[in-house]
Amino acid sequence: MAHSRSRRRWGIGVTAITAVASLALTGCSAQAGGGGGDSADGPSSVDIIVPADPGGGWDQTGRTMQQVLTQEKIVDDAPVTNIGGAGGTVGLASLATEKNPYTLFVTGLVMVGAVETNESATRIEDTTPIAKLTEEALVVVVPAESKYKTLEDLVEDVVKNKKDVTITGGSAGGADHILAGQLLAAAGVAPEDTNSTLNYIANSGGGEAVTMLLGNNVSAGISGVAEFSEHIESGSLRALAVSSPERSELLPDTPTIVEAGYDVELTNWRGVLAPGDISDDERDALVDIVTQMYETGVWKDELEKKGWADAFMAGDEFDDFITADIESVTETLKNIGLI
C-alpha cells in the first residue's frame, strides 16, 4: 500500500534511533516471512533483495551488507534474493507485495531513471527510505591526443557543433547519460534543444566505452571513476573533471565539474529501501540495523577495499535526498528526450 511522503517522514535523528527502536520493539512478535523470531532488541533476521543479477554493483552491495550484518552479529541471518530486470523495476514491483516488513531493498541512481523510462507502476515514492550507503563519482574523459584540454573546451564545442561531437557512456538514461544532459543545461542549452544537441552513444558497460575512446572513435566519455582510472593513470585517457562535490581520492589532480565552471554535482549512489506499508516501529528498527552496520569497522574496511565513497545518511535527510534526486533526474530525462 502506497502512503504519502508525510507518512514516510519519521522526524527523529539517527543518533536517537537506537534508543527509540529498542523501546518500540519490546515484546514484538515474529513477523510473517521474517525467517526468524524478533527480540526486544529488534528482528533476528532481515531479508535483502537485490534488483539485479549477481555480480554487479547492487549485488556487491547486498552481499557485503549480508556479510557485515551476520559477521558482526547485528542479525542472525540476512538471506539475499536476486530479482533482476528493467533497471531494477522488476524487483521494485516485487517489493510492493513483500510480506516481510524487515526487508532491505538495494537501490540507487540507476533505478531513479529506470522508473521513469520503463513507466514503472511501482515507484520509489511508494517505498520507505531507510539509508543511503555509498556513492561513486563519475569522470569525463577524452583520448590522450584529444584537442580538448579542459571541460570547458569540450562543452563549448558540443554547444557549437552539436551532434558532430560524440560522447559515450553506459546505458541510455543511466548516470552517464544524465550527467551529459545536466552539463548541457548548466552550459545554457535550452531544454527543448538538448536532444538535438547531444550525441550520446550508449554502451552496456564501461569496457565498451574504453574501447571506443582508445580507438579515437568518439570525442569523449563518461563513466565511474573506477572504470577509467587505470587508463587515466597510464596516460591513454585524460580526465577533464569529476562529478562529485569534492575531488576524487583516485584522481586528486582532476578538478570537480563545479571547479571547472559548471554548477553540476552528480554521484552514482546506492542505498536501501523497505516496503511502503511498514509501521514506524518497523522502520525505526531497520534504520537502527543499517546504522549499526555502518558504524562497524568491517563495513568501513569493505568501503576502502571496494573503492566505495562513504555517503551514509538516514531519516529525513535521505527522504529529502530521494525527493530532490527524482525531480532532478526526471527533468534531465525529459530534456534528453527519453520520457
Short mmCIF file of C-alpha atoms in Angstrom, two decimals, residues 25-319:
data_model
loop_
_atom_site.label_atom_id
_atom_site.label_comp_id
_atom_site.label_asym_id
_atom_site.label_seq_id
_atom_site.Cartn_x
_atom_site.Cartn_y
_atom_site.Cartn_z
CA LEU A 25 10.19 -3.26 19.65
CA THR A 26 9.97 -4.65 23.17
CA GLY A 27 7.71 -7.68 23.09
CA CYS A 28 7.35 -7.59 19.31
CA SER A 29 6.20 -10.92 17.89
CA ALA A 30 7.63 -12.67 14.82
CA GLN A 31 6.50 -11.19 11.50
CA ALA A 32 5.26 -13.14 8.53
CA GLY A 33 8.09 -14.09 6.20
CA GLY A 34 10.70 -12.79 8.62
CA GLY A 35 12.66 -16.02 8.69
CA GLY A 36 13.08 -15.87 12.45
CA GLY A 37 11.71 -14.51 15.70
CA ASP A 38 12.15 -10.97 16.98
CA SER A 39 13.72 -10.00 20.28
CA ALA A 40 13.38 -6.92 22.45
CA ASP A 41 16.41 -5.53 20.57
CA GLY A 42 14.84 -5.90 17.12
CA PRO A 43 14.37 -8.56 14.44
CA SER A 44 16.72 -11.53 14.46
CA SER A 45 16.87 -11.60 10.67
CA VAL A 46 16.32 -9.39 7.64
CA ASP A 47 15.72 -10.25 4.01
CA ILE A 48 17.85 -8.46 1.40
CA ILE A 49 16.51 -8.03 -2.14
CA VAL A 50 18.95 -7.17 -4.92
CA PRO A 51 17.00 -5.99 -8.01
CA ALA A 52 19.73 -7.14 -10.39
CA ASP A 53 21.54 -10.28 -11.47
CA PRO A 54 24.58 -11.47 -9.45
CA GLY A 55 27.92 -9.76 -9.95
CA GLY A 56 27.11 -6.07 -10.41
CA GLY A 57 27.35 -3.11 -8.06
CA TRP A 58 23.94 -3.61 -6.48
CA ASP A 59 24.68 -7.29 -5.89
CA GLN A 60 28.06 -6.45 -4.35
CA THR A 61 26.30 -4.01 -2.05
CA GLY A 62 23.72 -6.58 -0.95
CA ARG A 63 26.29 -9.33 -0.40
CA THR A 64 28.54 -7.01 1.57
CA MET A 65 25.62 -6.00 3.77
CA GLN A 66 24.83 -9.67 4.34
CA GLN A 67 28.43 -10.35 5.33
CA VAL A 68 28.74 -7.46 7.77
CA LEU A 69 25.30 -7.87 9.36
CA THR A 70 25.87 -11.55 10.15
CA GLN A 71 29.60 -11.41 10.88
CA GLU A 72 29.06 -8.61 13.39
CA LYS A 73 26.01 -10.46 14.80
CA ILE A 74 23.71 -7.49 14.21
CA VAL A 75 21.24 -10.10 12.94
CA ASP A 76 21.43 -13.89 12.85
CA ASP A 77 20.53 -14.23 9.20
CA ALA A 78 20.32 -11.96 6.14
CA PRO A 79 19.48 -14.02 3.03
CA VAL A 80 19.93 -12.30 -0.34
CA THR A 81 17.48 -12.74 -3.23
CA ASN A 82 18.30 -11.52 -6.75
CA ILE A 83 15.38 -10.25 -8.86
CA GLY A 84 16.88 -8.66 -11.97
CA GLY A 85 15.38 -6.85 -14.92
CA ALA A 86 14.46 -3.44 -16.38
CA GLY A 87 16.91 -1.34 -14.39
CA GLY A 88 15.66 -2.76 -11.09
CA THR A 89 11.98 -2.08 -11.65
CA VAL A 90 11.08 -5.79 -11.77
CA GLY A 91 12.48 -6.14 -8.27
CA LEU A 92 10.77 -2.91 -7.22
CA ALA A 93 7.42 -4.38 -8.26
CA SER A 94 8.10 -7.40 -6.04
CA LEU A 95 8.77 -5.11 -3.09
CA ALA A 96 5.21 -3.79 -3.40
CA THR A 97 3.87 -7.24 -2.46
CA GLU A 98 6.58 -8.13 0.08
CA LYS A 99 5.05 -9.55 3.27
CA ASN A 100 8.13 -9.35 5.49
CA PRO A 101 8.39 -5.82 6.93
CA TYR A 102 12.04 -6.45 7.75
CA THR A 103 13.19 -6.34 4.14
CA LEU A 104 16.07 -4.22 2.84
CA PHE A 105 15.88 -3.45 -0.87
CA VAL A 106 19.03 -2.25 -2.63
CA THR A 107 18.52 0.77 -4.86
CA GLY A 108 20.39 3.66 -6.45
CA LEU A 109 20.53 6.37 -9.06
CA VAL A 110 20.05 3.95 -11.97
CA MET A 111 16.67 2.92 -10.58
CA VAL A 112 15.50 6.54 -10.33
CA GLY A 113 15.90 6.84 -14.10
CA ALA A 114 14.61 3.34 -14.84
CA VAL A 115 11.31 4.02 -13.04
CA GLU A 116 10.68 6.87 -15.46
CA THR A 117 11.95 5.30 -18.70
CA ASN A 118 10.17 2.00 -18.03
CA GLU A 119 6.99 3.74 -16.84
CA SER A 120 7.05 1.53 -13.78
CA ALA A 121 3.71 1.14 -11.99
CA THR A 122 5.59 0.82 -8.70
CA ARG A 123 7.63 3.90 -7.85
CA ILE A 124 10.32 4.70 -5.31
CA GLU A 125 7.83 7.11 -3.69
CA ASP A 126 5.74 4.03 -2.79
CA THR A 127 8.53 2.66 -0.56
CA THR A 128 10.05 3.55 2.80
CA PRO A 129 13.56 5.05 2.51
CA ILE A 130 16.00 3.61 5.03
CA ALA A 131 19.52 4.83 4.26
CA LYS A 132 21.92 5.98 1.59
CA LEU A 133 25.15 3.98 1.87
CA THR A 134 27.73 4.70 -0.82
CA GLU A 135 28.39 6.78 -3.88
CA GLU A 136 30.81 6.85 -6.78
CA ALA A 137 31.88 9.91 -8.70
CA LEU A 138 31.68 9.96 -12.48
CA VAL A 139 34.51 11.32 -14.59
CA VAL A 140 34.51 12.99 -18.01
CA VAL A 141 37.45 11.79 -20.10
CA VAL A 142 38.91 12.24 -23.59
CA PRO A 143 41.56 10.30 -25.54
CA ALA A 144 45.11 11.33 -24.68
CA GLU A 145 45.63 13.07 -28.02
CA SER A 146 42.33 14.96 -27.89
CA LYS A 147 42.21 18.66 -28.67
CA TYR A 148 40.11 19.19 -25.54
CA LYS A 149 42.33 20.25 -22.65
CA THR A 150 39.56 21.32 -20.27
CA LEU A 151 35.90 20.51 -19.66
CA GLU A 152 35.04 23.96 -20.96
CA ASP A 153 36.75 23.14 -24.27
CA LEU A 154 34.57 20.06 -24.67
CA VAL A 155 31.27 21.59 -23.60
CA GLU A 156 31.72 24.69 -25.74
CA ASP A 157 32.42 22.50 -28.78
CA VAL A 158 29.27 20.45 -28.11
CA VAL A 159 27.21 23.64 -27.87
CA LYS A 160 28.75 24.96 -31.11
CA ASN A 161 28.92 21.81 -33.25
CA LYS A 162 26.19 19.76 -31.61
CA LYS A 163 25.94 16.16 -32.81
CA ASP A 164 29.31 16.33 -34.56
CA VAL A 165 30.76 15.83 -31.06
CA THR A 166 30.16 12.31 -29.73
CA ILE A 167 30.06 11.31 -26.08
CA THR A 168 29.94 7.68 -24.98
CA GLY A 169 28.98 6.10 -21.68
CA GLY A 170 26.72 3.50 -20.11
CA SER A 171 23.08 2.70 -20.82
CA ALA A 172 20.63 5.26 -22.20
CA GLY A 173 19.04 7.10 -19.29
CA GLY A 174 21.73 5.95 -16.86
CA ALA A 175 24.01 8.08 -14.70
CA ASP A 176 26.47 8.84 -17.52
CA HIS A 177 23.73 9.97 -19.91
CA ILE A 178 22.08 12.05 -17.18
CA LEU A 179 25.38 13.81 -16.41
CA ALA A 180 25.87 14.69 -20.08
CA GLY A 181 22.40 16.23 -20.16
CA GLN A 182 22.97 18.18 -16.96
CA LEU A 183 26.25 19.57 -18.31
CA LEU A 184 24.48 20.98 -21.34
CA ALA A 185 21.78 22.51 -19.15
CA ALA A 186 24.46 24.15 -17.00
CA ALA A 187 26.06 25.48 -20.19
CA GLY A 188 22.83 27.24 -21.07
CA VAL A 189 21.38 24.83 -23.64
CA ALA A 190 17.58 25.17 -23.55
CA PRO A 191 15.66 22.02 -22.57
CA GLU A 192 13.93 21.86 -25.95
CA ASP A 193 17.33 21.94 -27.69
CA THR A 194 19.12 19.30 -25.58
CA ASN A 195 18.03 16.28 -27.61
CA SER A 196 19.06 17.88 -30.89
CA THR A 197 22.42 18.96 -29.43
CA LEU A 198 23.62 15.89 -27.54
CA ASN A 199 25.02 12.92 -29.49
CA TYR A 200 25.23 10.27 -26.77
CA ILE A 201 26.37 6.75 -27.69
CA ALA A 202 25.14 4.24 -25.11
CA ASN A 203 27.01 1.07 -24.15
CA SER A 204 26.25 -1.85 -21.88
CA GLY A 205 29.35 -1.23 -19.80
CA GLY A 206 32.48 0.82 -19.22
CA GLY A 207 34.64 -1.67 -21.14
CA GLU A 208 32.93 -0.89 -24.43
CA ALA A 209 33.28 2.83 -23.81
CA VAL A 210 37.01 2.42 -23.16
CA THR A 211 37.43 0.56 -26.45
CA MET A 212 35.72 3.37 -28.35
CA LEU A 213 37.79 6.02 -26.60
CA LEU A 214 41.13 4.27 -27.10
CA GLY A 215 40.26 3.76 -30.75
CA ASN A 216 39.50 7.51 -31.10
CA ASN A 217 36.02 6.60 -32.33
CA VAL A 218 34.30 9.12 -30.01
CA SER A 219 35.12 12.61 -28.78
CA ALA A 220 34.68 11.97 -25.04
CA GLY A 221 33.38 9.51 -22.49
CA ILE A 222 31.67 9.44 -19.10
CA SER A 223 31.75 6.60 -16.56
CA GLY A 224 32.54 5.82 -12.94
CA VAL A 225 35.98 6.87 -11.77
CA ALA A 226 36.93 3.24 -11.12
CA GLU A 227 36.09 2.28 -14.72
CA PHE A 228 38.53 4.79 -16.22
CA SER A 229 41.17 5.34 -13.50
CA GLU A 230 43.61 2.71 -14.79
CA HIS A 231 43.61 4.23 -18.27
CA ILE A 232 43.92 7.74 -16.87
CA GLU A 233 46.93 6.70 -14.80
CA SER A 234 48.57 5.03 -17.82
CA GLY A 235 48.12 8.20 -19.85
CA SER A 236 45.89 6.69 -22.54
CA LEU A 237 42.93 8.79 -21.38
CA ARG A 238 42.86 12.33 -19.97
CA ALA A 239 40.44 13.23 -17.18
CA LEU A 240 38.73 16.61 -17.54
CA ALA A 241 36.52 16.72 -14.42
CA VAL A 242 34.80 14.58 -11.78
CA SER A 243 31.14 14.92 -10.85
CA SER A 244 31.42 14.68 -7.05
CA PRO A 245 31.27 17.64 -4.63
CA GLU A 246 34.90 17.01 -3.69
CA ARG A 247 37.84 15.80 -5.74
CA SER A 248 38.18 12.02 -6.03
CA GLU A 249 40.85 10.29 -3.96
CA LEU A 250 41.66 8.21 -7.05
CA LEU A 251 42.09 11.36 -9.18
CA PRO A 252 43.28 14.08 -6.79
CA ASP A 253 44.64 16.29 -9.59
CA THR A 254 41.37 16.31 -11.55
CA PRO A 255 39.04 19.25 -10.82
CA THR A 256 35.38 18.85 -9.96
CA ILE A 257 32.82 19.92 -12.53
CA VAL A 258 31.95 22.87 -10.28
CA GLU A 259 35.62 23.89 -10.21
CA ALA A 260 35.63 23.61 -13.99
CA GLY A 261 32.87 26.22 -14.18
CA TYR A 262 29.59 24.28 -14.33
CA ASP A 263 27.15 24.04 -11.42
CA VAL A 264 26.64 20.28 -11.61
CA GLU A 265 27.12 17.60 -8.95
CA LEU A 266 26.05 14.01 -9.53
CA THR A 267 27.14 10.75 -7.94
CA ASN A 268 26.11 7.20 -8.70
CA TRP A 269 24.71 6.50 -5.23
CA ARG A 270 23.45 3.27 -3.66
CA GLY A 271 21.19 2.77 -0.67
CA VAL A 272 18.36 0.70 0.76
CA LEU A 273 14.58 0.96 0.88
CA ALA A 274 11.90 -1.02 2.72
CA PRO A 275 8.30 -1.92 1.88
CA GLY A 276 5.97 1.06 1.84
CA ASP A 277 3.35 -0.09 4.33
CA ILE A 278 5.53 -0.92 7.32
CA SER A 279 4.92 0.65 10.73
CA ASP A 280 7.01 3.41 12.26
CA ASP A 281 8.46 0.90 14.76
CA GLU A 282 9.49 -1.47 11.98
CA ARG A 283 11.02 1.37 10.01
CA ASP A 284 12.98 2.61 13.03
CA ALA A 285 14.27 -0.91 13.67
CA LEU A 286 15.58 -1.19 10.10
CA VAL A 287 17.26 2.22 10.29
CA ASP A 288 18.86 1.10 13.55
CA ILE A 289 20.13 -2.13 11.98
CA VAL A 290 21.67 -0.36 9.00
CA THR A 291 23.16 2.33 11.26
CA GLN A 292 24.79 -0.35 13.41
CA MET A 293 26.22 -1.94 10.25
CA TYR A 294 27.58 1.41 9.06
CA GLU A 295 29.33 2.03 12.38
CA THR A 296 31.35 -1.22 12.28
CA GLY A 297 35.00 -1.31 11.34
CA VAL A 298 34.27 -4.19 8.97
CA TRP A 299 31.91 -2.04 6.86
CA LYS A 300 34.47 0.76 6.68
CA ASP A 301 37.13 -1.77 5.62
CA GLU A 302 34.83 -3.00 2.85
CA LEU A 303 34.27 0.55 1.61
CA GLU A 304 38.01 1.06 1.28
CA LYS A 305 38.58 -2.35 -0.27
CA LYS A 306 35.91 -1.81 -2.92
CA GLY A 307 36.67 1.87 -3.54
CA TRP A 308 33.21 2.99 -2.42
CA ALA A 309 32.84 6.50 -1.03
CA ASP A 310 31.07 6.78 2.32
CA ALA A 311 27.75 8.57 1.70
CA PHE A 312 25.74 7.48 4.72
CA MET A 313 22.55 9.34 5.52
CA ALA A 314 19.27 8.18 7.05
CA GLY A 315 15.97 9.51 8.30
CA ASP A 316 14.53 12.73 6.92
CA GLU A 317 17.81 13.60 5.24
CA PHE A 318 17.67 10.53 2.97
CA ASP A 319 13.97 11.08 2.30
#
